[in-house]
XYZ file of C-alpha atoms in Angstrom:
523
model
C 63.931 122.944 132.659
C 66.466 122.183 136.222
C 68.255 119.850 134.216
C 69.083 122.246 131.766
C 69.958 124.998 133.962
C 72.488 122.779 135.916
C 74.183 121.225 132.764
C 75.105 125.313 131.876
C 75.712 126.168 135.127
C 78.298 123.239 135.390
C 80.019 123.977 131.929
C 80.665 127.567 133.216
C 81.879 126.507 136.507
C 84.182 124.432 134.807
C 85.286 127.099 132.250
C 86.079 129.675 134.839
C 87.736 127.299 137.510
C 90.265 125.611 134.141
C 90.983 129.831 133.740
C 92.142 129.984 137.490
C 94.197 127.242 137.476
C 96.412 128.314 134.281
C 96.665 131.789 135.162
C 100.030 130.245 136.303
C 101.090 130.255 132.796
C 99.969 133.558 131.646
C 102.378 135.279 133.548
C 104.847 136.537 130.418
C 103.665 137.559 126.835
C 104.821 134.170 125.523
C 102.584 132.279 128.168
C 99.944 134.460 127.955
C 100.132 134.373 123.774
C 101.481 130.495 123.227
C 101.875 129.019 126.296
C 104.890 129.074 126.322
C 105.295 126.997 123.161
C 105.162 123.841 125.160
C 101.320 122.526 124.306
C 101.046 118.361 124.361
C 99.343 117.170 120.673
C 95.990 116.533 122.096
C 95.467 119.760 123.570
C 96.805 121.872 120.346
C 94.538 119.517 118.173
C 91.080 119.921 120.079
C 91.796 123.619 120.007
C 92.663 123.248 116.304
C 88.957 121.703 116.184
C 87.049 124.045 118.073
C 88.472 127.105 116.685
C 87.560 125.716 113.386
C 84.101 124.533 114.218
C 81.653 126.884 115.568
C 77.707 127.737 116.411
C 78.279 128.851 113.235
C 78.978 125.280 111.760
C 76.528 123.770 113.613
C 73.507 125.740 113.277
C 74.101 127.934 110.228
C 76.337 125.827 107.891
C 74.925 122.198 109.100
C 71.441 124.140 108.186
C 72.200 126.155 105.236
C 73.846 123.577 103.371
C 72.493 120.333 104.251
C 69.280 122.341 103.081
C 70.685 122.985 99.353
C 72.431 119.691 98.689
C 71.019 117.266 101.358
C 73.121 114.080 102.556
C 76.322 115.416 99.674
C 76.655 118.074 102.085
C 78.737 115.702 104.253
C 81.397 116.273 101.595
C 81.884 119.631 103.342
C 82.228 117.958 106.603
C 85.135 114.902 105.020
C 86.706 118.347 103.181
C 87.615 119.763 106.405
C 89.209 117.069 108.017
C 91.737 116.157 105.146
C 92.486 119.314 103.311
C 91.304 121.679 106.337
C 93.093 119.611 109.130
C 95.246 116.605 108.173
C 97.099 118.434 105.108
C 97.437 122.000 107.139
C 98.827 119.736 110.102
C 101.112 117.832 107.599
C 102.104 120.830 105.291
C 102.111 123.674 107.215
C 102.549 121.922 111.047
C 106.725 121.468 111.369
C 107.806 124.491 109.483
C 105.610 126.927 111.041
C 106.337 126.100 114.348
C 110.492 126.008 113.503
C 110.383 128.782 111.639
C 108.333 130.968 113.868
C 110.330 129.795 116.768
C 113.814 130.645 115.150
C 112.464 133.764 114.323
C 110.817 134.729 117.612
C 107.557 135.797 115.919
C 104.269 134.765 118.150
C 101.455 136.355 115.433
C 100.996 135.845 112.153
C 101.718 139.688 111.015
C 104.679 139.361 113.161
C 105.795 136.582 110.813
C 105.214 138.761 107.543
C 107.196 141.616 109.125
C 110.213 139.288 109.815
C 110.344 137.064 106.678
C 110.161 139.657 104.170
C 111.980 142.841 106.136
C 109.024 144.704 106.287
C 107.241 146.901 109.004
C 104.543 147.813 106.687
C 103.232 144.507 105.556
C 103.649 143.970 109.547
C 101.162 146.282 110.145
C 99.102 146.104 107.052
C 98.448 142.131 108.541
C 97.321 143.233 111.775
C 94.912 146.254 110.106
C 93.199 143.604 107.864
C 92.913 140.977 111.059
C 91.487 143.653 112.933
C 89.143 144.642 110.329
C 88.233 141.467 109.325
C 87.855 139.272 112.647
C 85.816 141.342 114.442
C 82.978 141.004 112.809
C 83.790 137.578 111.840
C 83.434 137.086 116.099
C 80.289 139.000 116.445
C 79.024 135.908 114.386
C 79.919 133.403 116.524
C 76.753 134.564 118.938
C 74.472 134.000 116.268
C 73.869 130.345 116.494
C 72.622 130.880 120.339
C 69.177 132.741 119.975
C 67.042 130.235 118.694
C 68.611 127.266 120.610
C 68.270 128.726 123.605
C 65.103 130.114 122.961
C 63.808 126.333 122.323
C 65.098 125.527 126.235
C 64.975 128.081 128.627
C 62.803 130.749 126.807
C 65.483 133.152 127.190
C 65.801 136.658 125.688
C 68.940 136.368 123.414
C 70.570 139.499 125.212
C 70.562 137.422 128.348
C 72.705 134.708 125.999
C 74.819 136.937 124.722
C 75.638 138.562 127.471
C 76.542 135.607 129.746
C 78.732 134.045 127.050
C 80.371 136.949 126.567
C 81.155 137.309 130.046
C 82.663 133.546 130.954
C 84.481 133.510 127.870
C 86.332 136.642 128.903
C 86.656 135.630 132.617
C 88.282 132.384 131.470
C 90.459 133.792 128.846
C 91.776 137.002 130.812
C 92.849 135.030 134.256
C 94.693 132.234 132.104
C 95.559 132.922 128.667
C 96.291 130.296 125.829
C 96.849 127.569 128.525
C 93.172 128.181 129.555
C 91.664 128.426 126.187
C 93.492 125.070 125.210
C 92.586 123.228 128.178
C 89.164 124.367 127.945
C 89.030 123.843 124.644
C 90.154 119.950 125.274
C 86.922 119.921 127.824
C 84.759 121.540 125.131
C 85.792 118.856 122.344
C 84.622 115.973 124.357
C 81.201 117.866 124.613
C 81.119 118.374 121.269
C 82.211 115.043 120.563
C 79.359 113.316 122.519
C 76.957 115.663 122.043
C 76.938 114.922 117.768
C 76.775 111.036 118.088
C 73.931 111.433 120.544
C 72.163 114.260 118.438
C 72.561 112.213 115.440
C 71.538 109.174 116.419
C 68.313 110.705 118.525
C 67.451 112.334 115.488
C 67.548 109.693 112.894
C 65.537 107.318 114.883
C 62.875 109.889 115.571
C 62.494 109.757 111.694
C 62.160 105.785 111.663
C 65.739 104.685 111.373
C 68.370 105.812 109.148
C 66.618 103.443 106.374
C 63.255 105.031 106.671
C 64.954 108.354 107.147
C 66.451 108.058 103.668
C 63.252 106.918 101.960
C 61.301 110.077 103.052
C 64.434 112.345 102.180
C 64.899 110.374 98.649
C 60.966 111.562 97.816
C 61.305 115.329 98.239
C 61.569 116.739 94.798
C 64.351 119.185 94.224
C 64.240 122.901 92.724
C 65.665 123.512 89.568
C 67.064 120.106 88.619
C 65.596 116.817 87.203
C 67.655 114.785 89.318
C 65.363 112.382 90.976
C 66.395 111.795 94.951
C 68.668 114.358 94.687
C 68.910 114.659 98.416
C 70.902 110.990 99.060
C 72.782 111.425 96.015
C 76.506 111.341 96.360
C 77.620 114.448 94.985
C 73.965 116.281 95.528
C 71.758 118.546 93.218
C 74.916 121.064 92.929
C 78.037 119.920 92.758
C 79.770 123.310 91.326
C 78.909 125.368 94.015
C 79.363 122.719 96.655
C 83.060 122.406 95.567
C 83.187 126.227 96.288
C 82.232 125.649 99.613
C 84.415 122.660 100.412
C 87.443 124.759 99.227
C 86.166 127.803 101.029
C 85.875 125.983 104.786
C 89.059 123.750 104.000
C 91.679 125.611 102.759
C 90.681 128.804 104.370
C 91.902 127.163 107.630
C 95.758 127.891 106.144
C 95.602 130.933 106.139
C 93.612 132.185 108.836
C 95.536 133.707 111.635
C 93.619 132.168 114.457
C 93.999 128.634 113.258
C 97.680 128.539 112.107
C 98.983 130.326 115.445
C 98.400 126.730 117.055
C 101.115 125.858 114.957
C 103.100 128.512 117.084
C 102.568 126.932 120.484
C 102.903 123.262 119.982
C 105.794 121.243 120.929
C 108.048 120.469 118.479
C 108.857 116.810 117.674
C 106.330 114.298 117.633
C 103.709 115.716 118.622
C 102.696 117.591 115.772
C 102.147 114.339 113.902
C 100.318 112.674 116.443
C 98.228 116.337 116.500
C 97.588 116.246 112.933
C 95.849 112.560 113.472
C 93.920 113.776 116.345
C 92.738 117.084 115.117
C 91.848 114.963 111.334
C 89.628 112.042 113.564
C 87.837 115.338 115.533
C 86.610 116.814 112.072
C 85.691 113.858 110.963
C 83.104 113.419 113.905
C 82.345 117.192 114.443
C 82.416 118.464 110.631
C 81.421 115.093 109.389
C 78.236 114.780 111.961
C 77.295 118.033 111.396
C 76.624 118.137 107.968
C 75.248 115.131 107.564
C 72.457 115.861 110.487
C 71.865 118.807 108.457
C 71.228 117.021 105.162
C 67.976 115.670 106.753
C 66.783 119.290 107.218
C 64.212 118.482 104.387
C 62.458 116.578 106.434
C 61.462 119.035 108.630
C 60.272 121.526 105.837
C 56.685 121.850 106.783
C 58.107 122.965 110.909
C 61.123 125.137 110.249
C 60.543 129.234 109.497
C 60.690 131.006 106.474
C 61.037 134.451 105.857
C 58.701 136.844 103.814
C 59.884 135.800 100.719
C 59.368 132.067 101.212
C 62.375 131.508 101.188
C 63.470 129.011 104.816
C 65.481 130.825 107.786
C 68.602 128.473 107.500
C 69.275 128.743 111.000
C 65.875 128.056 112.440
C 66.927 124.214 110.638
C 68.775 122.550 113.155
C 66.828 123.950 115.864
C 63.537 122.625 114.663
C 64.962 119.303 114.275
C 66.059 119.416 117.852
C 62.985 121.058 119.270
C 61.391 117.271 120.388
C 64.329 115.532 121.816
C 64.366 114.396 125.365
C 66.068 117.309 127.880
C 68.613 115.679 128.190
C 69.866 115.829 125.121
C 68.583 119.670 124.748
C 70.905 120.210 128.011
C 73.568 118.535 125.813
C 73.039 120.232 123.015
C 73.221 123.914 124.356
C 76.388 122.711 126.255
C 77.648 121.444 122.459
C 76.405 124.837 120.999
C 78.000 126.721 124.270
C 81.514 125.137 123.258
C 81.771 125.488 120.253
C 80.793 129.355 120.214
C 82.991 129.657 123.333
C 86.333 127.934 121.760
C 86.133 129.829 118.712
C 85.373 133.053 120.529
C 88.148 132.777 122.807
C 90.695 131.710 120.098
C 89.436 134.820 118.409
C 90.074 137.440 120.903
C 92.897 136.209 121.678
C 94.334 136.542 118.426
C 92.847 139.638 117.959
C 94.397 141.154 121.110
C 97.594 139.659 120.544
C 98.147 141.470 117.732
C 96.445 144.786 117.903
C 99.498 145.208 120.932
C 102.131 143.614 119.324
C 102.217 144.316 115.720
C 100.156 147.975 115.847
C 100.785 149.329 119.659
C 103.729 148.072 120.329
C 106.960 150.451 118.502
C 104.644 152.817 116.625
C 101.908 153.882 119.259
C 104.021 153.271 122.410
C 107.785 153.191 122.024
C 108.453 151.738 124.936
C 106.538 148.755 126.008
C 107.655 146.532 128.905
C 106.460 142.825 129.483
C 104.030 143.665 131.776
C 102.587 146.662 130.034
C 102.285 144.331 126.827
C 99.797 142.061 129.443
C 98.351 144.962 130.529
C 97.362 145.646 126.917
C 96.632 142.959 125.894
C 94.305 141.651 128.597
C 92.388 145.099 128.279
C 92.101 144.671 123.978
C 90.656 141.734 125.060
C 87.875 142.947 127.333
C 87.090 145.719 124.607
C 86.724 142.949 121.494
C 84.671 140.587 123.456
C 82.339 143.584 124.595
C 82.631 144.766 120.795
C 81.890 141.789 119.318
C 79.121 141.297 121.969
C 77.401 144.801 121.244
C 78.022 143.932 116.808
C 75.705 140.728 117.900
C 73.440 142.676 119.605
C 72.583 145.810 117.001
C 72.774 143.122 114.458
C 70.085 141.309 115.809
C 67.641 143.912 117.128
C 68.326 146.196 114.106
C 67.417 145.593 109.987
C 71.493 146.305 109.612
C 72.230 143.748 106.475
C 76.063 144.837 106.206
C 77.459 143.342 109.303
C 75.931 139.728 108.237
C 77.546 140.221 104.674
C 80.858 141.469 106.087
C 80.960 138.256 108.142
C 80.570 135.750 105.444
C 83.172 136.849 103.220
C 85.646 137.205 106.756
C 87.396 133.813 105.749
C 87.744 134.525 102.112
C 89.366 137.899 103.209
C 91.442 136.803 105.600
C 92.276 133.239 103.818
C 92.688 134.854 100.627
C 94.858 137.695 101.734
C 97.497 135.553 103.734
C 97.119 131.919 102.554
C 99.583 132.259 99.246
C 102.459 134.826 101.396
C 102.426 132.231 104.403
C 102.647 129.060 102.076
C 105.021 130.564 99.857
C 107.143 132.129 102.641
C 107.319 129.136 104.162
C 109.197 127.042 101.260
C 110.364 129.451 98.837
C 113.284 132.030 99.609
C 112.176 134.203 96.463
C 109.078 135.433 97.344
C 109.089 139.348 97.433
C 107.435 142.030 99.039
C 105.691 143.298 95.703
C 104.189 139.275 96.005
C 102.795 139.790 99.157
C 100.982 143.367 98.901
C 99.767 142.210 95.632
C 98.095 139.112 97.575
C 97.123 141.537 100.330
C 95.179 143.507 97.717
C 93.731 140.919 95.764
C 92.160 139.046 98.713
C 90.762 142.029 100.539
C 89.979 143.590 97.312
C 88.009 140.790 95.467
C 86.372 139.816 98.297
C 85.121 143.114 99.971
C 84.611 144.977 96.371
C 81.882 141.870 95.121
C 80.254 142.331 98.525
C 80.008 146.525 97.794
C 78.837 145.516 94.269
C 76.698 143.275 95.543
C 74.879 146.155 97.579
C 73.821 148.047 94.057
C 72.439 144.376 92.825
C 75.648 143.533 90.638
C 77.864 141.670 92.210
C 81.048 140.056 90.708
C 80.396 137.026 91.690
C 77.013 135.562 92.603
C 78.158 133.440 96.072
C 80.297 135.566 98.653
C 81.274 132.053 99.141
C 82.609 131.213 95.766
C 84.266 134.720 95.783
C 86.563 133.644 98.907
C 87.400 130.306 96.882
C 88.394 132.077 94.488
C 91.036 134.541 96.699
C 92.297 131.784 98.287
C 93.470 129.721 95.091
C 94.231 133.249 93.561
C 96.748 134.145 96.364
C 98.051 130.653 95.728
C 98.979 131.683 92.170
C 99.684 135.821 92.568
C 102.504 135.236 95.090
C 105.070 133.086 92.662
C 104.125 134.761 89.193
C 104.666 138.121 91.051
C 107.683 137.204 92.754
C 109.496 135.638 89.195
C 109.298 139.183 87.974
C 109.911 141.165 91.002
C 113.189 141.261 93.464
C 112.849 137.994 95.991
C 113.349 139.112 99.916
C 117.006 138.478 100.643
C 116.386 135.072 103.223
C 118.386 132.378 104.544
C 116.179 129.472 104.617
C 118.550 127.359 106.449
C 118.887 129.965 109.255
C 115.181 129.974 109.613
C 114.817 126.256 109.739
C 117.722 124.644 111.719
C 116.211 121.184 110.807
C 118.046 121.623 107.122
C 122.127 120.131 106.804
C 123.361 123.061 106.558
C 121.784 125.084 109.579
C 123.048 121.941 111.889
C 126.729 122.068 110.340
C 126.980 126.046 111.714
C 125.162 124.840 114.330
C 128.127 122.763 115.410
C 130.693 125.046 114.272
C 129.538 127.862 116.181
C 129.426 125.673 119.399
C 132.999 124.683 118.799
C 134.262 127.955 118.480
C 132.640 128.724 121.995
C 133.960 126.118 123.151
C 137.416 126.817 122.444
C 137.952 123.602 120.822
C 141.103 123.124 118.438
C 141.088 122.453 114.795
C 141.107 119.399 113.707
C 143.601 118.124 111.122
C 141.453 117.766 108.016
C 144.155 114.845 106.981
C 143.196 113.263 110.206
C-alpha cells in the first residue's frame, strides 16, 4: 500500500510542479491556449496521443471491444495509429498550422467564423463544443473507480475530486505549456505501463502460446466460427469496422485534437511529430486493445449485470487484480496519466472556446487580454467542477442519459466539424450552407438516434455505427451542397503562404515597403 500511495503522490507532485514551472508561458492569451505556437514535435506528438487515449480507452473500450472481437480488436489500435494519427498529421497538420496562423484563429469556432466569414457559424460551433465536450469530459473519470477501489479501497468520490483538483491546479497556473509538458511525462508512463502490463498478463496465463490456445477454445455467441477470438478479423467484422472508423476518423474533427496542430512549430516539426505520434499510438492503443483481447480468459471472474451481460468496465481491472503491487501502482499512475491528460485538454478547449467565441464581443463587448485570461481560468475551474459533479451524479444514481450522451459525443462533434474543417482547408468552393448542413446532420443524426433509442426504436442500433456514419456523411455533404449553393469568397493563396502566388505577393509588398525602384522588365 505504501509503494502504491508513494507512486501516486510523486505523480501528483510532479504534475503540479510542472504547472508552476510553466506559468511564465501563460501570461497572454496565445501563450495560455496555444503555447505561443512554438511547441516542439515531441511535446506536440505526446500531447496529441495522451489526449487521444484516455482511461475510457484503456478501461472501457479495451475491455468492451476485446470481449466482443477478441484479438481482432487490435485492428482498432492499428486504425487509430494509421488513420487517426499518421494520416491526420500528414493531411491536416501543415495546412492547419499555416492557415490558422494567417487567419489568427486560436480555436476551431474562430477558424469557421473567419474562414467562412460568418459570426453565426462561429457561435454555433462553440455551442456544439460546449454541449458535447462537457459530458465527454465527465466520462474521463469513469475508468478510475474500479482501479482505485481495487488498489486502495478508496471511494469513487475521493478519486474524482482528487484528480479534478490536481488537473485544475496545473492547467490554471501553467496553461497549454503545463498541459503538454505533463502530457509528455504522462505519455512516458503510459508507454512503459502498457508494455509491462501486457507482459505480466500474458505470463500469468502461461505465456503467449498457452493463452492463445485457451482463447481459441472459448465458443462464440451467434457465430459458427471456431476459434473466432483469435481469428484475424474476429466474429463480427462489420461492427469492428464501425468502431475503427469512429475512433480513428473522429480525431480529424475533434476540436481538442485538431488544436494541437495550431500550436506546433512550423516546418519539419510536423513531419517529426507525425512519426512520434504514430509510434505512440501503436504501443498505447494497439497494446490496450491487444490486452483487452484476452478478456474472455477471465469470464468466470468479472462482474455481470442483472440481465447476465458482462460489466465491461470490470474486465481490465479484473485482469490486473492479481499483478504484483509495483505493477498495480504503475497501472494506477497509467490510468491517472491517461485521464488527466485528456481532462486537461478538454477543459482547456472548452474554456477557451466559450471565452473567445461566445462571450467575447457578444456578451462582454470590450474584453481586454487580461480579462480574457481571467475568464478562461475561471471557466476552466467551473468546467472541471461541472464535469466532476456530473461524474458523481451518474455514479450515484440510475441516470443513464448522461452515459448515452457521452457515447455520442465523438460522433456528434466529428460528424458536425469533420467535413467543414477538411474542405475548408483544401477547397475555396465551400459554401456557408454546406457548413450549416454538416452541423445539422452531424448533431441531428447522433442526437436523434439517441432520443429514438429512449423509445426503443433507434434509427441505427449501434451509436458507434451512427457516429461513424455521421462522419462519412459530413465529408460527402459539404462538397455536394457546395455544388448547388454560392461558395464563400476566399483567397486560398492569402491563407496559405507556402503557395507560389502568396510568396510572390509578399516579396512585392516588401519591395514596395522598402521603396525600391522598379526594375526594367527588359533587363
